[in-house]
PDB file of N, CA, C and O in Angstrom:
ATOM      1  N   UNK T   1      57.482  55.951 -27.054  1.00 46.00           N
ATOM      2  CA  UNK T   1      56.268  55.721 -27.833  1.00 46.00           C
ATOM      3  C   UNK T   1      55.533  54.733 -27.298  1.00 46.00           C
ATOM      4  O   UNK T   1      55.789  53.807 -26.703  1.00 46.00           O
ATOM      5  N   UNK T   2      53.918  54.689 -27.524  1.00 54.00           N
ATOM      6  CA  UNK T   2      53.094  53.683 -27.133  1.00 54.00           C
ATOM      7  C   UNK T   2      53.079  52.792 -28.235  1.00 54.00           C
ATOM      8  O   UNK T   2      53.866  52.749 -29.278  1.00 54.00           O
ATOM      9  N   UNK T   3      52.246  51.508 -28.083  1.00 62.00           N
ATOM     10  CA  UNK T   3      52.113  50.489 -28.793  1.00 62.00           C
ATOM     11  C   UNK T   3      51.327  51.025 -30.053  1.00 62.00           C
ATOM     12  O   UNK T   3      50.395  51.805 -29.987  1.00 62.00           O
ATOM     13  N   UNK T   4      51.638  50.478 -31.057  1.00 70.00           N
ATOM     14  CA  UNK T   4      50.846  50.749 -32.383  1.00 70.00           C
ATOM     15  C   UNK T   4      49.862  49.707 -32.625  1.00 70.00           C
ATOM     16  O   UNK T   4      48.885  49.879 -33.194  1.00 70.00           O
ATOM     17  N   UNK T   5      49.967  48.395 -31.972  1.00 73.00           N
ATOM     18  CA  UNK T   5      48.934  47.438 -32.105  1.00 73.00           C
ATOM     19  C   UNK T   5      48.410  47.271 -30.882  1.00 73.00           C
ATOM     20  O   UNK T   5      49.038  47.009 -29.945  1.00 73.00           O
ATOM     21  N   UNK T   6      46.927  47.366 -30.836  1.00 79.00           N
ATOM     22  CA  UNK T   6      46.275  46.961 -29.769  1.00 79.00           C
ATOM     23  C   UNK T   6      46.642  45.495 -29.262  1.00 79.00           C
ATOM     24  O   UNK T   6      46.963  44.622 -30.006  1.00 79.00           O
ATOM     25  N   UNK T   7      46.417  45.261 -28.003  1.00 87.00           N
ATOM     26  CA  UNK T   7      46.575  43.873 -27.390  1.00 87.00           C
ATOM     27  C   UNK T   7      45.450  43.088 -27.613  1.00 87.00           C
ATOM     28  O   UNK T   7      44.283  43.538 -28.105  1.00 87.00           O
ATOM     29  N   UNK T   8      45.751  41.890 -27.509  1.00 90.00           N
ATOM     30  CA  UNK T   8      44.690  40.774 -27.718  1.00 90.00           C
ATOM     31  C   UNK T   8      43.538  40.947 -26.780  1.00 90.00           C
ATOM     32  O   UNK T   8      42.291  41.054 -27.124  1.00 90.00           O
ATOM     33  N   UNK T   9      43.907  41.301 -25.451  1.00 92.00           N
ATOM     34  CA  UNK T   9      42.941  41.489 -24.567  1.00 92.00           C
ATOM     35  C   UNK T   9      41.972  42.803 -24.921  1.00 92.00           C
ATOM     36  O   UNK T   9      40.873  42.781 -24.691  1.00 92.00           O
ATOM     37  N   UNK T  10      42.686  43.894 -25.504  1.00 92.00           N
ATOM     38  CA  UNK T  10      42.015  45.032 -25.671  1.00 92.00           C
ATOM     39  C   UNK T  10      40.959  44.476 -26.990  1.00 92.00           C
ATOM     40  O   UNK T  10      39.768  44.964 -26.913  1.00 92.00           O
ATOM     41  N   UNK T  11      41.519  43.649 -27.964  1.00 91.00           N
ATOM     42  CA  UNK T  11      40.631  43.299 -28.998  1.00 91.00           C
ATOM     43  C   UNK T  11      39.490  42.469 -28.493  1.00 91.00           C
ATOM     44  O   UNK T  11      38.306  42.736 -28.691  1.00 91.00           O
ATOM     45  N   UNK T  12      39.803  41.707 -27.684  1.00 93.00           N
ATOM     46  CA  UNK T  12      38.784  40.822 -27.108  1.00 93.00           C
ATOM     47  C   UNK T  12      37.622  41.487 -26.214  1.00 93.00           C
ATOM     48  O   UNK T  12      36.324  41.288 -26.410  1.00 93.00           O
ATOM     49  N   UNK T  13      37.845  42.512 -25.723  1.00 94.00           N
ATOM     50  CA  UNK T  13      36.834  43.222 -24.894  1.00 94.00           C
ATOM     51  C   UNK T  13      36.013  44.110 -25.927  1.00 94.00           C
ATOM     52  O   UNK T  13      34.830  44.154 -25.825  1.00 94.00           O
ATOM     53  N   UNK T  14      36.660  44.416 -27.057  1.00 94.00           N
ATOM     54  CA  UNK T  14      35.820  45.354 -28.020  1.00 94.00           C
ATOM     55  C   UNK T  14      35.107  44.157 -28.850  1.00 94.00           C
ATOM     56  O   UNK T  14      33.880  44.510 -29.199  1.00 94.00           O
ATOM     57  N   UNK T  15      35.523  43.005 -29.143  1.00 94.00           N
ATOM     58  CA  UNK T  15      34.790  41.978 -29.865  1.00 94.00           C
ATOM     59  C   UNK T  15      33.800  41.659 -29.195  1.00 94.00           C
ATOM     60  O   UNK T  15      32.694  41.415 -29.782  1.00 94.00           O
ATOM     61  N   UNK T  16      34.082  41.241 -27.897  1.00 95.00           N
ATOM     62  CA  UNK T  16      32.658  41.050 -26.887  1.00 95.00           C
ATOM     63  C   UNK T  16      31.637  42.137 -26.919  1.00 95.00           C
ATOM     64  O   UNK T  16      30.549  41.788 -27.072  1.00 95.00           O
ATOM     65  N   UNK T  17      31.916  43.330 -26.993  1.00 97.00           N
ATOM     66  CA  UNK T  17      31.178  44.485 -26.922  1.00 97.00           C
ATOM     67  C   UNK T  17      30.191  44.522 -28.461  1.00 97.00           C
ATOM     68  O   UNK T  17      29.100  44.827 -28.247  1.00 97.00           O
ATOM     69  N   UNK T  18      31.138  44.056 -29.531  1.00 95.00           N
ATOM     70  CA  UNK T  18      30.404  44.213 -30.845  1.00 95.00           C
ATOM     71  C   UNK T  18      29.591  42.959 -30.672  1.00 95.00           C
ATOM     72  O   UNK T  18      28.409  43.108 -31.630  1.00 95.00           O
ATOM     73  N   UNK T  19      29.545  42.087 -30.068  1.00 95.00           N
ATOM     74  CA  UNK T  19      28.565  40.692 -30.212  1.00 95.00           C
ATOM     75  C   UNK T  19      27.427  41.076 -29.161  1.00 95.00           C
ATOM     76  O   UNK T  19      26.644  40.038 -29.154  1.00 95.00           O
ATOM     77  N   UNK T  20      27.387  41.997 -28.434  1.00 97.00           N
ATOM     78  CA  UNK T  20      26.399  42.035 -27.369  1.00 97.00           C
ATOM     79  C   UNK T  20      24.970  42.005 -28.230  1.00 97.00           C
ATOM     80  O   UNK T  20      23.901  41.616 -27.371  1.00 97.00           O
ATOM     81  N   UNK T  21      24.907  42.634 -29.007  1.00 96.00           N
ATOM     82  CA  UNK T  21      23.418  42.402 -29.927  1.00 96.00           C
ATOM     83  C   UNK T  21      23.104  40.997 -30.184  1.00 96.00           C
ATOM     84  O   UNK T  21      21.973  40.744 -30.117  1.00 96.00           O
ATOM     85  N   UNK T  22      24.104  40.314 -30.568  1.00 95.00           N
ATOM     86  CA  UNK T  22      23.633  38.783 -30.594  1.00 95.00           C
ATOM     87  C   UNK T  22      23.314  38.171 -29.340  1.00 95.00           C
ATOM     88  O   UNK T  22      22.492  37.554 -29.448  1.00 95.00           O
ATOM     89  N   UNK T  23      24.044  38.653 -28.291  1.00 96.00           N
ATOM     90  CA  UNK T  23      23.627  38.237 -27.037  1.00 96.00           C
ATOM     91  C   UNK T  23      22.387  38.508 -26.651  1.00 96.00           C
ATOM     92  O   UNK T  23      21.535  37.758 -26.074  1.00 96.00           O
ATOM     93  N   UNK T  24      21.978  39.764 -26.729  1.00 97.00           N
ATOM     94  CA  UNK T  24      20.653  40.342 -26.272  1.00 97.00           C
ATOM     95  C   UNK T  24      19.561  39.507 -27.341  1.00 97.00           C
ATOM     96  O   UNK T  24      18.453  39.333 -26.810  1.00 97.00           O
ATOM     97  N   UNK T  25      19.685  39.218 -28.487  1.00 96.00           N
ATOM     98  CA  UNK T  25      18.792  38.455 -29.098  1.00 96.00           C
ATOM     99  C   UNK T  25      18.741  36.915 -28.922  1.00 96.00           C
ATOM    100  O   UNK T  25      17.731  36.209 -29.202  1.00 96.00           O
ATOM    101  N   UNK T  26      19.663  36.340 -27.984  1.00 94.00           N
ATOM    102  CA  UNK T  26      19.570  34.972 -27.757  1.00 94.00           C
ATOM    103  C   UNK T  26      18.598  34.934 -26.759  1.00 94.00           C
ATOM    104  O   UNK T  26      18.200  35.747 -25.907  1.00 94.00           O
ATOM    105  N   UNK T  27      18.015  33.695 -26.468  1.00 95.00           N
ATOM    106  CA  UNK T  27      17.096  33.254 -25.530  1.00 95.00           C
ATOM    107  C   UNK T  27      17.678  33.559 -24.241  1.00 95.00           C
ATOM    108  O   UNK T  27      18.945  33.252 -24.004  1.00 95.00           O
ATOM    109  N   UNK T  28      17.120  33.884 -23.071  1.00 96.00           N
ATOM    110  CA  UNK T  28      17.832  34.096 -21.896  1.00 96.00           C
ATOM    111  C   UNK T  28      18.635  32.968 -21.315  1.00 96.00           C
ATOM    112  O   UNK T  28      19.542  32.893 -20.699  1.00 96.00           O
ATOM    113  N   UNK T  29      17.883  31.591 -21.826  1.00 95.00           N
ATOM    114  CA  UNK T  29      18.641  30.525 -21.092  1.00 95.00           C
ATOM    115  C   UNK T  29      19.980  30.001 -21.983  1.00 95.00           C
ATOM    116  O   UNK T  29      20.830  29.483 -21.386  1.00 95.00           O
ATOM    117  N   UNK T  30      20.104  30.931 -23.071  1.00 94.00           N
ATOM    118  CA  UNK T  30      21.520  30.570 -23.867  1.00 94.00           C
ATOM    119  C   UNK T  30      22.508  31.697 -23.346  1.00 94.00           C
ATOM    120  O   UNK T  30      23.547  31.591 -23.798  1.00 94.00           O
ATOM    121  N   UNK T  31      22.058  32.908 -22.858  1.00 95.00           N
ATOM    122  CA  UNK T  31      23.028  33.654 -22.567  1.00 95.00           C
ATOM    123  C   UNK T  31      24.297  33.566 -21.820  1.00 95.00           C
ATOM    124  O   UNK T  31      25.306  34.009 -21.976  1.00 95.00           O
ATOM    125  N   UNK T  32      23.874  32.670 -20.540  1.00 94.00           N
ATOM    126  CA  UNK T  32      24.952  31.950 -19.926  1.00 94.00           C
ATOM    127  C   UNK T  32      26.070  31.432 -20.450  1.00 94.00           C
ATOM    128  O   UNK T  32      27.170  31.459 -20.230  1.00 94.00           O
ATOM    129  N   UNK T  33      25.517  30.855 -21.537  1.00 94.00           N
ATOM    130  CA  UNK T  33      26.557  30.005 -22.428  1.00 94.00           C
ATOM    131  C   UNK T  33      27.418  30.938 -23.349  1.00 94.00           C
ATOM    132  O   UNK T  33      28.575  30.606 -23.667  1.00 94.00           O
ATOM    133  N   UNK T  34      26.752  32.000 -23.850  1.00 94.00           N
ATOM    134  CA  UNK T  34      27.530  32.971 -24.566  1.00 94.00           C
ATOM    135  C   UNK T  34      28.373  33.610 -23.765  1.00 94.00           C
ATOM    136  O   UNK T  34      29.506  33.734 -24.046  1.00 94.00           O
ATOM    137  N   UNK T  35      28.292  34.017 -22.530  1.00 95.00           N
ATOM    138  CA  UNK T  35      29.217  34.544 -21.470  1.00 95.00           C
ATOM    139  C   UNK T  35      30.318  33.650 -21.248  1.00 95.00           C
ATOM    140  O   UNK T  35      31.411  33.926 -21.150  1.00 95.00           O
ATOM    141  N   UNK T  36      30.027  32.121 -21.280  1.00 93.00           N
ATOM    142  CA  UNK T  36      30.987  31.116 -20.860  1.00 93.00           C
ATOM    143  C   UNK T  36      31.974  31.155 -22.257  1.00 93.00           C
ATOM    144  O   UNK T  36      33.329  30.956 -21.944  1.00 93.00           O
ATOM    145  N   UNK T  37      31.544  31.309 -23.078  1.00 93.00           N
ATOM    146  CA  UNK T  37      32.347  31.482 -24.502  1.00 93.00           C
ATOM    147  C   UNK T  37      33.416  32.479 -24.444  1.00 93.00           C
ATOM    148  O   UNK T  37      34.576  32.209 -24.581  1.00 93.00           O
ATOM    149  N   UNK T  38      33.081  33.736 -23.877  1.00 93.00           N
ATOM    150  CA  UNK T  38      34.166  34.744 -23.834  1.00 93.00           C
ATOM    151  C   UNK T  38      34.978  34.469 -22.358  1.00 93.00           C
ATOM    152  O   UNK T  38      36.304  34.927 -22.533  1.00 93.00           O
ATOM    153  N   UNK T  39      34.436  33.845 -21.633  1.00 93.00           N
ATOM    154  CA  UNK T  39      35.122  33.458 -20.416  1.00 93.00           C
ATOM    155  C   UNK T  39      36.218  32.705 -20.848  1.00 93.00           C
ATOM    156  O   UNK T  39      37.531  32.630 -20.371  1.00 93.00           O
ATOM    157  N   UNK T  40      36.088  31.637 -21.499  1.00 92.00           N
ATOM    158  CA  UNK T  40      36.885  30.702 -22.207  1.00 92.00           C
ATOM    159  C   UNK T  40      38.010  31.351 -23.026  1.00 92.00           C
ATOM    160  O   UNK T  40      39.100  31.008 -22.920  1.00 92.00           O
ATOM    161  N   UNK T  41      37.597  32.347 -23.862  1.00 92.00           N
ATOM    162  CA  UNK T  41      38.444  33.015 -24.642  1.00 92.00           C
ATOM    163  C   UNK T  41      39.595  33.727 -23.799  1.00 92.00           C
ATOM    164  O   UNK T  41      40.628  33.894 -24.058  1.00 92.00           O
ATOM    165  N   UNK T  42      38.939  34.419 -22.760  1.00 93.00           N
ATOM    166  CA  UNK T  42      39.821  35.130 -21.784  1.00 93.00           C
ATOM    167  C   UNK T  42      40.870  34.229 -20.933  1.00 93.00           C
ATOM    168  O   UNK T  42      41.860  34.687 -20.747  1.00 93.00           O
ATOM    169  N   UNK T  43      40.602  33.118 -20.761  1.00 92.00           N
ATOM    170  CA  UNK T  43      41.375  31.866 -20.197  1.00 92.00           C
ATOM    171  C   UNK T  43      42.650  31.738 -21.026  1.00 92.00           C
ATOM    172  O   UNK T  43      43.616  31.423 -20.316  1.00 92.00           O
ATOM    173  N   UNK T  44      42.427  31.855 -22.302  1.00 91.00           N
ATOM    174  CA  UNK T  44      43.581  31.647 -23.058  1.00 91.00           C
ATOM    175  C   UNK T  44      44.026  32.758 -23.913  1.00 91.00           C
ATOM    176  O   UNK T  44      44.899  32.744 -24.833  1.00 91.00           O
ATOM    177  N   UNK T  45      43.959  33.877 -23.223  1.00 91.00           N
ATOM    178  CA  UNK T  45      44.363  35.252 -23.757  1.00 91.00           C
ATOM    179  C   UNK T  45      45.940  35.129 -23.973  1.00 91.00           C
ATOM    180  O   UNK T  45      46.380  35.911 -24.737  1.00 91.00           O
ATOM    181  N   UNK T  46      46.570  34.613 -22.961  1.00 91.00           N
ATOM    182  CA  UNK T  46      48.022  34.630 -23.081  1.00 91.00           C
ATOM    183  C   UNK T  46      48.532  33.947 -24.251  1.00 91.00           C
ATOM    184  O   UNK T  46      49.252  34.507 -25.262  1.00 91.00           O
ATOM    185  N   UNK T  47      48.044  32.746 -24.594  1.00 90.00           N
ATOM    186  CA  UNK T  47      48.396  32.068 -25.792  1.00 90.00           C
ATOM    187  C   UNK T  47      47.921  32.853 -27.102  1.00 90.00           C
ATOM    188  O   UNK T  47      48.711  32.825 -28.184  1.00 90.00           O
ATOM    189  N   UNK T  48      46.704  33.369 -26.943  1.00 89.00           N
ATOM    190  CA  UNK T  48      46.347  34.020 -28.194  1.00 89.00           C
ATOM    191  C   UNK T  48      46.969  35.186 -28.718  1.00 89.00           C
ATOM    192  O   UNK T  48      47.022  35.600 -29.884  1.00 89.00           O
ATOM    193  N   UNK T  49      47.508  35.985 -27.537  1.00 86.00           N
ATOM    194  CA  UNK T  49      48.253  37.135 -27.644  1.00 86.00           C
ATOM    195  C   UNK T  49      49.403  36.765 -28.151  1.00 86.00           C
ATOM    196  O   UNK T  49      50.010  37.601 -29.189  1.00 86.00           O
ATOM    197  N   UNK T  50      50.174  35.747 -27.805  1.00 88.00           N
ATOM    198  CA  UNK T  50      51.388  35.365 -28.498  1.00 88.00           C
ATOM    199  C   UNK T  50      51.099  34.951 -29.701  1.00 88.00           C
ATOM    200  O   UNK T  50      52.227  35.127 -30.519  1.00 88.00           O
ATOM    201  N   UNK T  51      50.148  34.382 -30.265  1.00 84.00           N
ATOM    202  CA  UNK T  51      49.935  34.076 -31.639  1.00 84.00           C
ATOM    203  C   UNK T  51      50.095  35.334 -32.556  1.00 84.00           C
ATOM    204  O   UNK T  51      50.643  35.196 -33.644  1.00 84.00           O
ATOM    205  N   UNK T  52      49.599  36.591 -32.048  1.00 78.00           N
ATOM    206  CA  UNK T  52      49.985  37.727 -32.885  1.00 78.00           C
ATOM    207  C   UNK T  52      49.250  37.741 -34.282  1.00 78.00           C
ATOM    208  O   UNK T  52      50.173  38.018 -34.997  1.00 78.00           O
ATOM    209  N   UNK T  53      48.157  37.219 -34.312  1.00 76.00           N
ATOM    210  CA  UNK T  53      47.554  37.003 -35.605  1.00 76.00           C
ATOM    211  C   UNK T  53      47.207  38.299 -36.110  1.00 76.00           C
ATOM    212  O   UNK T  53      46.799  39.235 -35.453  1.00 76.00           O
ATOM    213  N   UNK T  54      47.142  38.339 -37.671  1.00 81.00           N
ATOM    214  CA  UNK T  54      46.377  39.495 -38.243  1.00 81.00           C
ATOM    215  C   UNK T  54      45.005  39.635 -38.289  1.00 81.00           C
ATOM    216  O   UNK T  54      44.321  40.358 -38.576  1.00 81.00           O
ATOM    217  N   UNK T  55      44.318  38.291 -37.823  1.00 86.00           N
ATOM    218  CA  UNK T  55      43.073  37.990 -37.829  1.00 86.00           C
ATOM    219  C   UNK T  55      42.689  37.546 -36.283  1.00 86.00           C
ATOM    220  O   UNK T  55      42.615  36.308 -35.977  1.00 86.00           O
ATOM    221  N   UNK T  56      42.701  38.639 -35.288  1.00 88.00           N
ATOM    222  CA  UNK T  56      42.420  38.114 -33.960  1.00 88.00           C
ATOM    223  C   UNK T  56      41.087  37.126 -33.598  1.00 88.00           C
ATOM    224  O   UNK T  56      40.937  36.566 -32.629  1.00 88.00           O
ATOM    225  N   UNK T  57      40.182  37.433 -34.593  1.00 90.00           N
ATOM    226  CA  UNK T  57      38.971  36.731 -34.419  1.00 90.00           C
ATOM    227  C   UNK T  57      39.430  35.057 -34.495  1.00 90.00           C
ATOM    228  O   UNK T  57      38.772  34.417 -33.829  1.00 90.00           O
ATOM    229  N   UNK T  58      40.245  34.750 -35.309  1.00 91.00           N
ATOM    230  CA  UNK T  58      40.752  33.550 -35.395  1.00 91.00           C
ATOM    231  C   UNK T  58      41.127  32.890 -33.960  1.00 91.00           C
ATOM    232  O   UNK T  58      40.905  31.918 -33.731  1.00 91.00           O
ATOM    233  N   UNK T  59      41.890  33.633 -33.394  1.00 91.00           N
ATOM    234  CA  UNK T  59      42.455  33.261 -32.065  1.00 91.00           C
ATOM    235  C   UNK T  59      41.284  33.127 -31.024  1.00 91.00           C
ATOM    236  O   UNK T  59      41.346  32.332 -29.986  1.00 91.00           O
ATOM    237  N   UNK T  60      40.402  33.896 -31.070  1.00 92.00           N
ATOM    238  CA  UNK T  60      39.124  33.803 -30.095  1.00 92.00           C
ATOM    239  C   UNK T  60      38.609  32.328 -30.459  1.00 92.00           C
ATOM    240  O   UNK T  60      38.273  31.582 -29.354  1.00 92.00           O
ATOM    241  N   UNK T  61      38.384  32.056 -31.661  1.00 91.00           N
ATOM    242  CA  UNK T  61      37.629  30.791 -32.147  1.00 91.00           C
ATOM    243  C   UNK T  61      38.576  29.663 -31.588  1.00 91.00           C
ATOM    244  O   UNK T  61      38.185  28.501 -30.932  1.00 91.00           O
ATOM    245  N   UNK T  62      39.783  29.600 -31.805  1.00 91.00           N
ATOM    246  CA  UNK T  62      40.757  28.883 -31.413  1.00 91.00           C
ATOM    247  C   UNK T  62      40.948  28.631 -29.874  1.00 91.00           C
ATOM    248  O   UNK T  62      40.923  27.389 -29.473  1.00 91.00           O
ATOM    249  N   UNK T  63      40.871  29.607 -29.185  1.00 92.00           N
ATOM    250  CA  UNK T  63      40.822  29.681 -27.627  1.00 92.00           C
ATOM    251  C   UNK T  63      39.546  28.793 -27.203  1.00 92.00           C
ATOM    252  O   UNK T  63      39.753  27.810 -26.204  1.00 92.00           O
ATOM    253  N   UNK T  64      38.433  29.155 -27.682  1.00 92.00           N
ATOM    254  CA  UNK T  64      37.343  28.521 -27.405  1.00 92.00           C
ATOM    255  C   UNK T  64      37.194  27.094 -27.688  1.00 92.00           C
ATOM    256  O   UNK T  64      36.879  26.212 -26.949  1.00 92.00           O
ATOM    257  N   UNK T  65      37.507  26.826 -29.045  1.00 92.00           N
ATOM    258  CA  UNK T  65      37.737  25.300 -29.383  1.00 92.00           C
ATOM    259  C   UNK T  65      38.794  24.609 -28.349  1.00 92.00           C
ATOM    260  O   UNK T  65      38.507  23.322 -28.103  1.00 92.00           O
ATOM    261  N   UNK T  66      39.887  25.122 -27.923  1.00 93.00           N
ATOM    262  CA  UNK T  66      40.705  24.385 -27.120  1.00 93.00           C
ATOM    263  C   UNK T  66      40.014  24.094 -25.834  1.00 93.00           C
ATOM    264  O   UNK T  66      40.165  23.122 -25.100  1.00 93.00           O
ATOM    265  N   UNK T  67      39.301  25.219 -25.271  1.00 92.00           N
ATOM    266  CA  UNK T  67      38.712  24.866 -24.047  1.00 92.00           C
ATOM    267  C   UNK T  67      37.616  23.888 -24.155  1.00 92.00           C
ATOM    268  O   UNK T  67      37.415  23.389 -23.073  1.00 92.00           O
ATOM    269  N   UNK T  68      36.715  24.020 -25.180  1.00 93.00           N
ATOM    270  CA  UNK T  68      35.747  22.738 -25.359  1.00 93.00           C
ATOM    271  C   UNK T  68      36.342  21.454 -25.302  1.00 93.00           C
ATOM    272  O   UNK T  68      35.829  20.522 -24.926  1.00 93.00           O
ATOM    273  N   UNK T  69      37.612  21.389 -26.300  1.00 94.00           N
ATOM    274  CA  UNK T  69      38.023  20.075 -26.347  1.00 94.00           C
ATOM    275  C   UNK T  69      38.491  19.465 -24.962  1.00 94.00           C
ATOM    276  O   UNK T  69      38.583  18.354 -24.649  1.00 94.00           O
ATOM    277  N   UNK T  70      39.263  20.202 -24.077  1.00 93.00           N
ATOM    278  CA  UNK T  70      39.592  20.043 -22.706  1.00 93.00           C
ATOM    279  C   UNK T  70      38.456  19.550 -21.972  1.00 93.00           C
ATOM    280  O   UNK T  70      38.576  18.494 -21.251  1.00 93.00           O
ATOM    281  N   UNK T  71      37.277  20.343 -21.971  1.00 93.00           N
ATOM    282  CA  UNK T  71      36.177  20.006 -21.472  1.00 93.00           C
ATOM    283  C   UNK T  71      35.641  18.562 -21.795  1.00 93.00           C
ATOM    284  O   UNK T  71      35.325  17.693 -20.778  1.00 93.00           O
ATOM    285  N   UNK T  72      35.524  18.332 -23.076  1.00 94.00           N
ATOM    286  CA  UNK T  72      35.311  17.042 -23.577  1.00 94.00           C
ATOM    287  C   UNK T  72      36.092  15.894 -22.904  1.00 94.00           C
ATOM    288  O   UNK T  72      35.600  14.879 -22.560  1.00 94.00           O
ATOM    289  N   UNK T  73      37.401  16.219 -23.310  1.00 95.00           N
ATOM    290  CA  UNK T  73      38.303  15.091 -22.513  1.00 95.00           C
ATOM    291  C   UNK T  73      38.033  14.903 -21.133  1.00 95.00           C
ATOM    292  O   UNK T  73      38.230  13.488 -20.660  1.00 95.00           O
ATOM    293  N   UNK T  74      37.927  15.874 -20.312  1.00 95.00           N
ATOM    294  CA  UNK T  74      37.625  15.605 -19.075  1.00 95.00           C
ATOM    295  C   UNK T  74      36.316  14.885 -18.458  1.00 95.00           C
ATOM    296  O   UNK T  74      36.458  14.042 -17.705  1.00 95.00           O
ATOM    297  N   UNK T  75      35.262  15.315 -19.416  1.00 96.00           N
ATOM    298  CA  UNK T  75      34.233  14.492 -19.100  1.00 96.00           C
ATOM    299  C   UNK T  75      34.247  13.151 -19.577  1.00 96.00           C
ATOM    300  O   UNK T  75      33.658  12.093 -19.004  1.00 96.00           O
ATOM    301  N   UNK T  76      34.972  12.932 -20.628  1.00 96.00           N
ATOM    302  CA  UNK T  76      35.071  11.434 -21.254  1.00 96.00           C
ATOM    303  C   UNK T  76      35.809  10.497 -19.973  1.00 96.00           C
ATOM    304  O   UNK T  76      35.770   9.315 -20.123  1.00 96.00           O
ATOM    305  N   UNK T  77      37.037  11.159 -19.543  1.00 95.00           N
ATOM    306  CA  UNK T  77      37.607  10.521 -18.494  1.00 95.00           C
ATOM    307  C   UNK T  77      36.804  10.354 -17.248  1.00 95.00           C
ATOM    308  O   UNK T  77      37.060   9.125 -16.895  1.00 95.00           O
ATOM    309  N   UNK T  78      35.804  11.032 -16.940  1.00 95.00           N
ATOM    310  CA  UNK T  78      35.001  10.905 -15.836  1.00 95.00           C
ATOM    311  C   UNK T  78      34.048   9.853 -16.062  1.00 95.00           C
ATOM    312  O   UNK T  78      33.704   8.822 -15.326  1.00 95.00           O
ATOM    313  N   UNK T  79      33.471   9.548 -17.246  1.00 96.00           N
ATOM    314  CA  UNK T  79      32.719   8.671 -17.813  1.00 96.00           C
ATOM    315  C   UNK T  79      33.348   7.294 -17.753  1.00 96.00           C
ATOM    316  O   UNK T  79      32.783   6.190 -17.377  1.00 96.00           O
ATOM    317  N   UNK T  80      34.614   7.108 -18.238  1.00 94.00           N
ATOM    318  CA  UNK T  80      35.386   6.055 -18.350  1.00 94.00           C
ATOM    319  C   UNK T  80      35.692   5.512 -16.926  1.00 94.00           C
ATOM    320  O   UNK T  80      35.745   4.294 -16.771  1.00 94.00           O
ATOM    321  N   UNK T  81      35.792   6.526 -15.858  1.00 90.00           N
ATOM    322  CA  UNK T  81      36.167   5.955 -14.720  1.00 90.00           C
ATOM    323  C   UNK T  81      34.679   5.758 -13.810  1.00 90.00           C
ATOM    324  O   UNK T  81      34.598   4.945 -13.001  1.00 90.00           O
TER     325      UNK T  81
END
C-alpha cells in the first residue's frame, strides 16, 4: 500500500504553489526574498518532515525562523570580528 499522509516536501511544493498569487503581487524587488524564504524552508525539510506536524505550515515558519536566526548569528560574528 502507498502512503496515506503526503510528505512534508510534497506539502511544501503545494504550499509554495498556493502562495504564488502573493508572490506575483509583491514588487519585483521583493520577489527574490520570497523565493529565498521557500529555499530556506527546503533546506530544513528533513527536520520539518521529522516533526510530522498536523499543521505543516507551522513547520515551514519554524524552518524559516531557524534559517533567519542562523544568518543573524553569522552576521553578528562577522561584525564582532
